[in-house]
Tab-separated table of C-alpha atoms in Angstrom:
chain	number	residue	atom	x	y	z
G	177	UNK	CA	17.130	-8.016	18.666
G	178	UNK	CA	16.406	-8.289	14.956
G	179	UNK	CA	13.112	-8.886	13.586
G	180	UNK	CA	13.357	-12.095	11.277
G	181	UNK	CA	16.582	-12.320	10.785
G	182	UNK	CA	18.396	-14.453	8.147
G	183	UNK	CA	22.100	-15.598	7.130
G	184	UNK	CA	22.971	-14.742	4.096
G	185	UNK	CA	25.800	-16.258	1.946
G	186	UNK	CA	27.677	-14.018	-1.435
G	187	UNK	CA	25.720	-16.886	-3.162
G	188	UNK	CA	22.527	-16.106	-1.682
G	189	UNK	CA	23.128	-12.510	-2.409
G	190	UNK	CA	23.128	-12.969	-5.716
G	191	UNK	CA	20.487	-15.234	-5.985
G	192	UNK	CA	18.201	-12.446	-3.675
G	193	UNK	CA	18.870	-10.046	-6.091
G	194	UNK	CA	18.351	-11.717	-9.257
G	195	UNK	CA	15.173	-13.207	-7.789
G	196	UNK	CA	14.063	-9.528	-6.636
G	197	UNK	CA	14.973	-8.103	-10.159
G	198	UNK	CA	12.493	-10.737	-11.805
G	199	UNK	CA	9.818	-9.872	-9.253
G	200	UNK	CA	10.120	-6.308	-9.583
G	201	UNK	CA	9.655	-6.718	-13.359
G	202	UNK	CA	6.368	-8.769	-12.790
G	203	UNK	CA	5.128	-5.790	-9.989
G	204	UNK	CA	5.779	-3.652	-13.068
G	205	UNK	CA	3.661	-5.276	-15.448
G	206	UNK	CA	0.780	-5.524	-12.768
G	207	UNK	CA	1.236	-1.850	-11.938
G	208	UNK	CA	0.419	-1.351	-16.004
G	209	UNK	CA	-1.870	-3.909	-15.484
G	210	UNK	CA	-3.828	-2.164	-12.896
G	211	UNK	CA	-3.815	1.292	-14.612
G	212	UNK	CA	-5.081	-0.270	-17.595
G	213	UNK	CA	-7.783	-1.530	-15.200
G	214	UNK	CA	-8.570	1.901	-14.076
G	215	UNK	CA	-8.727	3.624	-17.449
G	216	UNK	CA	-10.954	1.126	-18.573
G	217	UNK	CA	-13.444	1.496	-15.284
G	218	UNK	CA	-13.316	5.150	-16.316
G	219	UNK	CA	-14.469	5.050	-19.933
G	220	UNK	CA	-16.830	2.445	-18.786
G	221	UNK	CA	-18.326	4.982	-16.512
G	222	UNK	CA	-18.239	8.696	-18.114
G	223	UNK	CA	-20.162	6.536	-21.392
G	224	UNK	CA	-23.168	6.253	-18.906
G	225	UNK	CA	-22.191	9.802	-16.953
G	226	UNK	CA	-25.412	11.212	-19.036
G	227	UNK	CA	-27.777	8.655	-16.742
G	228	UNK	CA	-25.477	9.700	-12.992
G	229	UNK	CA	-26.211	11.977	-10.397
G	230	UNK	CA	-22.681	12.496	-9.441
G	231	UNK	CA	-19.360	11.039	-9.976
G	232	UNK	CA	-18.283	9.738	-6.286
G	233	UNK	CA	-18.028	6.014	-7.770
G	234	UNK	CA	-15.020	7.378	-9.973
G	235	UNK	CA	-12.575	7.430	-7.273
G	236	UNK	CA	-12.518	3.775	-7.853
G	237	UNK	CA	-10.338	4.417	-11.262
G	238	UNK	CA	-9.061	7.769	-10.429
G	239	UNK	CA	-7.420	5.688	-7.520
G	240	UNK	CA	-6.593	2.144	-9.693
G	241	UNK	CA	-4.825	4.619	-12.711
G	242	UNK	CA	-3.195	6.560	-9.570
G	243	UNK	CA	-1.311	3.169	-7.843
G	244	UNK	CA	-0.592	1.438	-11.350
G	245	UNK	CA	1.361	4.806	-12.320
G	246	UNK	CA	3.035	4.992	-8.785
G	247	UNK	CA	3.942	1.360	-8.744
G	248	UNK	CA	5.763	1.410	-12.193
G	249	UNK	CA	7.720	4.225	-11.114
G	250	UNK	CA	8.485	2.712	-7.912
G	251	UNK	CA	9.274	-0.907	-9.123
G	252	UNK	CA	11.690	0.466	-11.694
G	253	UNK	CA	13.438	1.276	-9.298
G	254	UNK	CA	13.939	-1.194	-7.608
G	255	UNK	CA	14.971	-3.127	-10.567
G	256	UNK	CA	17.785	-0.499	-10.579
G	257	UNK	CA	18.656	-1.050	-6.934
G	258	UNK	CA	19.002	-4.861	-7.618
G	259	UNK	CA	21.476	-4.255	-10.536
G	260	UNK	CA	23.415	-1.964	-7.590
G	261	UNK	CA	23.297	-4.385	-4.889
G	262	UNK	CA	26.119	-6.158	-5.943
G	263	UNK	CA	28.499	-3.183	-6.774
G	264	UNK	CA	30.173	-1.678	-3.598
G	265	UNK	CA	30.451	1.547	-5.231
G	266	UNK	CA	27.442	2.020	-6.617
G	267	UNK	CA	24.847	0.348	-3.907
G	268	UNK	CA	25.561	3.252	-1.397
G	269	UNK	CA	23.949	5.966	-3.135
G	270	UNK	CA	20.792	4.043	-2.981
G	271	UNK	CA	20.173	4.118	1.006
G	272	UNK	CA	18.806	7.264	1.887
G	273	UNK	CA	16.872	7.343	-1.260
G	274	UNK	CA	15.576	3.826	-0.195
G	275	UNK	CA	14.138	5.133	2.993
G	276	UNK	CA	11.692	7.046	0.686
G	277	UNK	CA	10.916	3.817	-1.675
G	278	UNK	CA	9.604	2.283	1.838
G	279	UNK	CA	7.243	4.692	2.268
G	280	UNK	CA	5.709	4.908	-0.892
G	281	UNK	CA	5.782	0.924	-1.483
G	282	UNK	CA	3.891	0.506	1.664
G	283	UNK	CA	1.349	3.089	0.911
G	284	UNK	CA	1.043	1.759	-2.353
G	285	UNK	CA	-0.242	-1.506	-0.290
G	286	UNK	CA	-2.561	0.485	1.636
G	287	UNK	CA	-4.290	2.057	-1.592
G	288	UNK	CA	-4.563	-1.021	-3.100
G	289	UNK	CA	-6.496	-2.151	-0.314
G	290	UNK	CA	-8.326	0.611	-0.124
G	291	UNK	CA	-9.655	0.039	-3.547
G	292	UNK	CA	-11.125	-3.139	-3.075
G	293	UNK	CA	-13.140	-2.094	0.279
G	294	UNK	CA	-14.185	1.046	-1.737
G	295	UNK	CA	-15.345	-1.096	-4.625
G	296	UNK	CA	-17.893	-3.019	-2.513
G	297	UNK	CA	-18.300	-0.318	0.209
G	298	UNK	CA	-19.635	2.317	-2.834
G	299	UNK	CA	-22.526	0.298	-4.106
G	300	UNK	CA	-25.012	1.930	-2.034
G	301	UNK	CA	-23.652	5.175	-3.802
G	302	UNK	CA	-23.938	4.129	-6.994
G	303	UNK	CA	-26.989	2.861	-7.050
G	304	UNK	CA	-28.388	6.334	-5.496
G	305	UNK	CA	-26.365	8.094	-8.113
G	306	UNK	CA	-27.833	5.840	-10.909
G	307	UNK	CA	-31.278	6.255	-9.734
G	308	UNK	CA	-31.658	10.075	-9.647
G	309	UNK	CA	-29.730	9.730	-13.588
G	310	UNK	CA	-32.158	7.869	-14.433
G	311	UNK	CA	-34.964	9.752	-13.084
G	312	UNK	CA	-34.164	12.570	-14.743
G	313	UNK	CA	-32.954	11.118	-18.075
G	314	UNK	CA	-36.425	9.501	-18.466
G	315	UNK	CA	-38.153	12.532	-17.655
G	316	UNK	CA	-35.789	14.687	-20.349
G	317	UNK	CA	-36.198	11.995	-22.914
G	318	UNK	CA	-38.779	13.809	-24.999
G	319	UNK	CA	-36.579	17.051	-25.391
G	320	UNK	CA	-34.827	16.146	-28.171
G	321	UNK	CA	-35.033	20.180	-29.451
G	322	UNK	CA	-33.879	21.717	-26.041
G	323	UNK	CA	-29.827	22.328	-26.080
G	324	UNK	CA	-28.279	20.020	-23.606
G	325	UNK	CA	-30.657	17.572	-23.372
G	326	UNK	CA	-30.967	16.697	-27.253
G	327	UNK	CA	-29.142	13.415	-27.055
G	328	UNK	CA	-31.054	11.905	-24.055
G	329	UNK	CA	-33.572	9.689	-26.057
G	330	UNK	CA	-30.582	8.592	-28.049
G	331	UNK	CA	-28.516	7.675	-24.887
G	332	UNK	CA	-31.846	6.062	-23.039
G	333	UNK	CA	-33.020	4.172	-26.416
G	334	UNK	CA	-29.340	2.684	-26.265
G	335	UNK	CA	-28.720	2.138	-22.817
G	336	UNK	CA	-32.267	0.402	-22.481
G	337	UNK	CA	-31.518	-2.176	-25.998
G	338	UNK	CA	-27.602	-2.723	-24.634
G	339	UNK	CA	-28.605	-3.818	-21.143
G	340	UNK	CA	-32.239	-5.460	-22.224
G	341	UNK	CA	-33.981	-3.267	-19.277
G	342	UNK	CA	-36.469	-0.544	-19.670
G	343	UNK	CA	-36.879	2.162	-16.617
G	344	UNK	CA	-35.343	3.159	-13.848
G	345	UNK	CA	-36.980	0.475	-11.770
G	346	UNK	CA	-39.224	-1.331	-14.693
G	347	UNK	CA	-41.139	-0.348	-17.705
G	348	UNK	CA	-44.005	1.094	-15.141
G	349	UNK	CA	-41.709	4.312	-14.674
G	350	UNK	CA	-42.912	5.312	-18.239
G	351	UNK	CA	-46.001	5.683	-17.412
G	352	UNK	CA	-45.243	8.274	-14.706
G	353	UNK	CA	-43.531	11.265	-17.528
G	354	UNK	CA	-44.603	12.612	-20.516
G	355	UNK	CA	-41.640	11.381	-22.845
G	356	UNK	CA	-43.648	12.459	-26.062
G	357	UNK	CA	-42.660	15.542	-27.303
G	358	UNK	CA	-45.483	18.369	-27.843
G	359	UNK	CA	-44.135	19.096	-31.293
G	360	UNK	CA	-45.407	15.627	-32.293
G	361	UNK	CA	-48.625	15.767	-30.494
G	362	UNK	CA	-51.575	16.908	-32.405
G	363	UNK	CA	-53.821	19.105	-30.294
G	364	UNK	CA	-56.675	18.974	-32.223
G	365	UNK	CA	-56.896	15.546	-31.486
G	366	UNK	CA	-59.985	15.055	-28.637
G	367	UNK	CA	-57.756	12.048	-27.518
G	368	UNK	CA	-54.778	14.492	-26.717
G	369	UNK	CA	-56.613	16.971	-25.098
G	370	UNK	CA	-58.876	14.190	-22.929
G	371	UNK	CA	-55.176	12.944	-21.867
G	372	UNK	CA	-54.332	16.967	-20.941
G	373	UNK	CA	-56.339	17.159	-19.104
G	374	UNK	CA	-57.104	14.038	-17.405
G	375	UNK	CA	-53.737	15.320	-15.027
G	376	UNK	CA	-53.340	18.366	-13.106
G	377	UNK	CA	-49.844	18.845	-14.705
G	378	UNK	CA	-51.147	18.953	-17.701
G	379	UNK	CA	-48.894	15.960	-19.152
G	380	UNK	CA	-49.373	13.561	-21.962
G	381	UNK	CA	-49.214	10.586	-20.218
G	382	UNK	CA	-49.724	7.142	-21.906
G	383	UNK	CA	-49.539	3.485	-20.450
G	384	UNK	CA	-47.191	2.741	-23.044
G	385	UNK	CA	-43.162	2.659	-23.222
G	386	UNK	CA	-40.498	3.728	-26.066
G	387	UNK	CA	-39.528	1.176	-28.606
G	388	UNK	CA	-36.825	0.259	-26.931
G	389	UNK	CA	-38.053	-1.336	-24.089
G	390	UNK	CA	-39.346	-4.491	-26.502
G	391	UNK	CA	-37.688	-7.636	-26.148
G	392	UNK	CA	-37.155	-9.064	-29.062
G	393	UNK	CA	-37.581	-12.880	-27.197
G	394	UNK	CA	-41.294	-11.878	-27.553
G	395	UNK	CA	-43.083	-14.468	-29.697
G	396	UNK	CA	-45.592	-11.798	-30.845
G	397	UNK	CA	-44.920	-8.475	-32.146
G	398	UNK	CA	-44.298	-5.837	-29.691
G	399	UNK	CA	-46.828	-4.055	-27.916
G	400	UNK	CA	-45.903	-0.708	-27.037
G	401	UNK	CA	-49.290	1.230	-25.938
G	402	UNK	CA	-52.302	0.843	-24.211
G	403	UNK	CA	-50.320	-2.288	-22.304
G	404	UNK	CA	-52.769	-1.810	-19.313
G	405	UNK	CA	-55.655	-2.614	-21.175
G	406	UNK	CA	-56.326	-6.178	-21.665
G	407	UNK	CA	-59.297	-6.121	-24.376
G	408	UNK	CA	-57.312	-3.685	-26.316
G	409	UNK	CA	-55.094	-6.388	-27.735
G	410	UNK	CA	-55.936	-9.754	-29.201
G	411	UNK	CA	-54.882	-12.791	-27.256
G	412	UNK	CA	-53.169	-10.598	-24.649
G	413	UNK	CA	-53.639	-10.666	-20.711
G	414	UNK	CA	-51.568	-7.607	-19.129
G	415	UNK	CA	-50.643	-9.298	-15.889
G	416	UNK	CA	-48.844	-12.104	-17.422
G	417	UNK	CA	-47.474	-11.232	-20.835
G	418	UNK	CA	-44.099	-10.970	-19.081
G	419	UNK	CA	-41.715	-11.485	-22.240
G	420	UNK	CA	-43.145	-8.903	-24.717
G	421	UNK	CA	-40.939	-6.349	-22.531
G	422	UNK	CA	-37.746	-6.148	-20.233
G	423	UNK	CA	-38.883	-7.030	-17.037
G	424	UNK	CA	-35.979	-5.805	-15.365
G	425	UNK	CA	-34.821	-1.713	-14.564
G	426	UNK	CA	-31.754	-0.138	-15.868
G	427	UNK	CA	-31.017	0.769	-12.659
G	428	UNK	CA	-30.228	-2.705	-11.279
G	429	UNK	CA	-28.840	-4.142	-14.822
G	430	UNK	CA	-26.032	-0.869	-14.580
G	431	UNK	CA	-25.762	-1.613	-11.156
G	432	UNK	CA	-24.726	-5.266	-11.829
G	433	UNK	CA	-22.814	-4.333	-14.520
G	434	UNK	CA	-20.303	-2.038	-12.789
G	435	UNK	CA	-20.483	-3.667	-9.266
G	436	UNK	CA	-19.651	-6.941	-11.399
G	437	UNK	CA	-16.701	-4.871	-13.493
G	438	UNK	CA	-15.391	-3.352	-9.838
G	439	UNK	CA	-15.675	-6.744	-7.866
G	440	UNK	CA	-14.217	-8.657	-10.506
G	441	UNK	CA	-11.073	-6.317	-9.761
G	442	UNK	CA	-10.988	-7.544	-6.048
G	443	UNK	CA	-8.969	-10.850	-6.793
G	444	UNK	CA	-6.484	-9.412	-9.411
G	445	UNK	CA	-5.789	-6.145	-7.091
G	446	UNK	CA	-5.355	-8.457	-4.035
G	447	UNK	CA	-2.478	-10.507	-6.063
G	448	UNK	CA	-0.690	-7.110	-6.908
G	449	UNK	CA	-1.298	-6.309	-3.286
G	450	UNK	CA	1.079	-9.620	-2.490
G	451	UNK	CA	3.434	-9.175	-5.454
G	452	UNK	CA	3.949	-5.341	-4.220
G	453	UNK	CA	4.840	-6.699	-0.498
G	454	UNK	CA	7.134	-9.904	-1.579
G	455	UNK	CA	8.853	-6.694	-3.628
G	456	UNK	CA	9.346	-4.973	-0.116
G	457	UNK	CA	10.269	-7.686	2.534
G	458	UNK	CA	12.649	-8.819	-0.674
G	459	UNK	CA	14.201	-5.814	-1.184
G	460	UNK	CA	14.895	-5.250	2.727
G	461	UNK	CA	16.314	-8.338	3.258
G	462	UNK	CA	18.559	-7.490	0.253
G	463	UNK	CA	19.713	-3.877	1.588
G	464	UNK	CA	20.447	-4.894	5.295
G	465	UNK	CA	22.378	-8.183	3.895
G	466	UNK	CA	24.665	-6.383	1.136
G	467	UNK	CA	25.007	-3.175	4.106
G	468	UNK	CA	25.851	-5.910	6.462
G	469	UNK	CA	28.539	-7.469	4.140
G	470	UNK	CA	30.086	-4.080	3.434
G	471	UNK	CA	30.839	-3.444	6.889
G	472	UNK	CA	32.703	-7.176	7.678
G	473	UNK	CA	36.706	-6.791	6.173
G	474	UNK	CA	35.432	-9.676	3.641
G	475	UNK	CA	32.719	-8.480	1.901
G	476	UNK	CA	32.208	-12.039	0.019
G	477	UNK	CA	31.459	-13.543	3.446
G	478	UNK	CA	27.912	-14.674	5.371
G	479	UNK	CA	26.211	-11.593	6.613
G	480	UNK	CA	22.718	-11.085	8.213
G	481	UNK	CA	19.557	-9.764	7.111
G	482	UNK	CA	16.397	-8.776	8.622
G	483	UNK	CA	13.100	-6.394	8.022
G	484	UNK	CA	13.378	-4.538	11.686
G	485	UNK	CA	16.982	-4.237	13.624
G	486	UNK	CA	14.945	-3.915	16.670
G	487	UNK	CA	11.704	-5.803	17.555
G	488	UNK	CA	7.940	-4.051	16.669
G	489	UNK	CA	8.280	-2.096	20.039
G	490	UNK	CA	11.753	-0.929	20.478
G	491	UNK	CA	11.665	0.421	16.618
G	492	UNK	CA	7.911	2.287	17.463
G	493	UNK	CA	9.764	4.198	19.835
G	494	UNK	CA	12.550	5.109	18.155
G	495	UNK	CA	10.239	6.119	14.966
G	496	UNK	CA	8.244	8.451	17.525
G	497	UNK	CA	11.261	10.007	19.665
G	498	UNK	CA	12.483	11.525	16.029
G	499	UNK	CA	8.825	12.255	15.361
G	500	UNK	CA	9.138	14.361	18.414
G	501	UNK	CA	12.751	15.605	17.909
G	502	UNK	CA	11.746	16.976	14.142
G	503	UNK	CA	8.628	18.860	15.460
G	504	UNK	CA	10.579	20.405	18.856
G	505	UNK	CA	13.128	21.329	15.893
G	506	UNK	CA	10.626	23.151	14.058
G	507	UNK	CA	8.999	25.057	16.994
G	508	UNK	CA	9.818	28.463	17.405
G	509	UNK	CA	10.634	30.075	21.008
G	510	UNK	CA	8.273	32.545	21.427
G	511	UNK	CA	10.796	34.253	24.294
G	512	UNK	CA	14.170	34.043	21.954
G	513	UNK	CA	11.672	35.397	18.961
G	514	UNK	CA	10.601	38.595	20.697
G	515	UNK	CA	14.105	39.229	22.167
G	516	UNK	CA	15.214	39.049	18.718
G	517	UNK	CA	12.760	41.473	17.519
G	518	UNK	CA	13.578	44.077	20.085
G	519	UNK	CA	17.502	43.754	19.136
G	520	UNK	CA	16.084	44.281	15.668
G	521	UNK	CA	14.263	47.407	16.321
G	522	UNK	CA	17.284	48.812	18.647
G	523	UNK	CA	20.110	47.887	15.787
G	524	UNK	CA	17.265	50.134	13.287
G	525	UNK	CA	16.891	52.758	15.746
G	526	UNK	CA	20.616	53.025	16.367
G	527	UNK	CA	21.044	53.100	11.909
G	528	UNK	CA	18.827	55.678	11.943
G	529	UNK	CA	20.521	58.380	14.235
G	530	UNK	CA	23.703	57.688	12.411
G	531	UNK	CA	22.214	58.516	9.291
G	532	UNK	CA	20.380	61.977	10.429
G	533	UNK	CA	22.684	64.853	9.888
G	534	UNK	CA	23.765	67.063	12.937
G	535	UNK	CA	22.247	70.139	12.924
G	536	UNK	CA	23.852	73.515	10.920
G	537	UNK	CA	25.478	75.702	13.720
């Protein structure tokens, strides 16, 4: 027994198809819709791949750029089937390449949906990877003469005044590295060398923060050192001057940031999720209609369509009986293998004598 099954009129035929053209069209545009999406996530995320431990989070946009490509391609063509379906001598050509189209529609679906859970399931990922990045770019951000690392107080300085945060968790972590470089230390100074050695590492370290960290909501003028010490400032309490810096980490503001680009995503992926099925049950209902109207002697009259000829169970089986037939096919016999080889070696043996000379008498 067909699985929702449907009469079909030549009217409604034609009225299927044009209605499936104009929706394949649409699952176009969000296919370039959504690998615009993706190719945005990506340059959104290798400008901050200097502050990231790793780059697990990009699947998100290696996967959105993937589908969007895939789902052109495969809505084009089903445009081009729905310009066929009406032709007898044309449509025909399309059914075993249609089988194929299922297949990749459907997993189209599932990648789709596998996008969104991976854009909320990879947060915990992203904010380890941010928070090693971090780590390490605050603790590089005074080598501005070593190769590789000479553009890290640029990138921090800019990340920290674009986002309004300073740190990796807040503007504490600056008091934890030495993100002065030596060359601009004077170590004839009794200060610096007090500071030296005041840590077994060595390290200039100073209860102050980079210029960027200042928020410029501050009523007073920013206060970048000695921010532990109350006296040392006029009119200034350390515990409570909250606005003279970002209060919050870069870690949590890039965290928000992509989390809110990725979920924002979820809604607009789920529609093309919908668009790309409506494309599928459509364009089954159109090929088991137009096949059922070429096989009645009037192909203008009523035929049937449905999405399974047999109910869920009946078409399981079938699916796994040719499963099983394909993979018997493939299997060698081991017994009809050796006898062949022994045939082989006989037929070679039986060459060779014919080709040795007799002996000279």
């Amino acid at each position: 027994m067909a699985l929702l099954k449907m009469k079909f009129s030549q009217q409604r035929r034609v009225r299927l198809a044009q209605g499936l053209w104009l929706l394949s069209w649409l699952a176009v545009t969000c296919g370039s819709f959504i690998f615009c999406l993706g190719v945005y996530l990506k340059i959104e995320l290798l400008r901050r791949d200097e502050v990231m431990e790793n780059t697990e989070i990009h699947v998100v946009p290696n996967l959105l750029m993937l589908v969007g490509l895939a789902s052109v391609g495969a809505n084009w063509v089903a445009s081009r089937v729905c310009q066929d379906s009406l032709d007898a001598s044309r449509f025909p050509r399309w059914k075993i390449l249609l089988l194929g189209w299922y297949a990749v529609a459907a997993l189209l679906c599932c990648l789709l949906l596998t996008v969104v859970v991976l854009s909320y399931a990879l947060q915990g990922r992203l904010e380890e990877s941010l928070k090693v990045g971090l780590r390490n770019g605050i603790r590089f951000y005074k080598d501005t003469d070593v190769p590789g690392r000479c553009f890290q107080k640029e990138t921090i300085d800019r990340l920290q005044m674009e986002f309004r945060c300073c740190g990796n968790n807040n503007f504490k972590d600056w008091f934890e590295v030495q993100w002065v470089s030596n060359r601009y230390l004077d170590f004839t100074s009794q200060e610096v060398k007090d500071r030296i050695r005041s840590n077994v590492d060595g390290r200039y370290l100073l209860d102050g923060v980079p210029f960027s960290c200042c928020n410029p909501a501050s009523p007073r003028p920013c206060l970048q050192n000695q921010l532990t010490d109350s006296r040392a400032h006029y009119n200034y309490e350390y515990q409570s001057e909250e606005l003279n810096l970002y209060s919050r980490g870069c870690r949590q503001a890039l965290t928000d940031y992509y989390m809110g680009l990725m979920n924002s995503t979820g809604p607009g992926v789920l529609s093309v999720i919908l668009i790309q099925l409506s494309v599928l049950l459509s364009m089954r209902y159109l090929q088991t209609a137009v096949e059922g109207a070429m096989a009645l002697e009037s192909p203008e009259g009523e035929s049937e369509g449905y999405i399974l000829e047999k109910d869920v169970k009946a078409t399981y089986e079938d699916i796994k009986a040719k499963a099983l037939d394909l993979l018997k096919f493939a299997q060698v016999d081991p017994a009809s293998e050796a006898t062949g080889a022994e045939e082989g070696e006989k037929a070679a043996g039986a060459t060779e004598k014919a080709a040795t000379p007799p002996p000279a008498s």
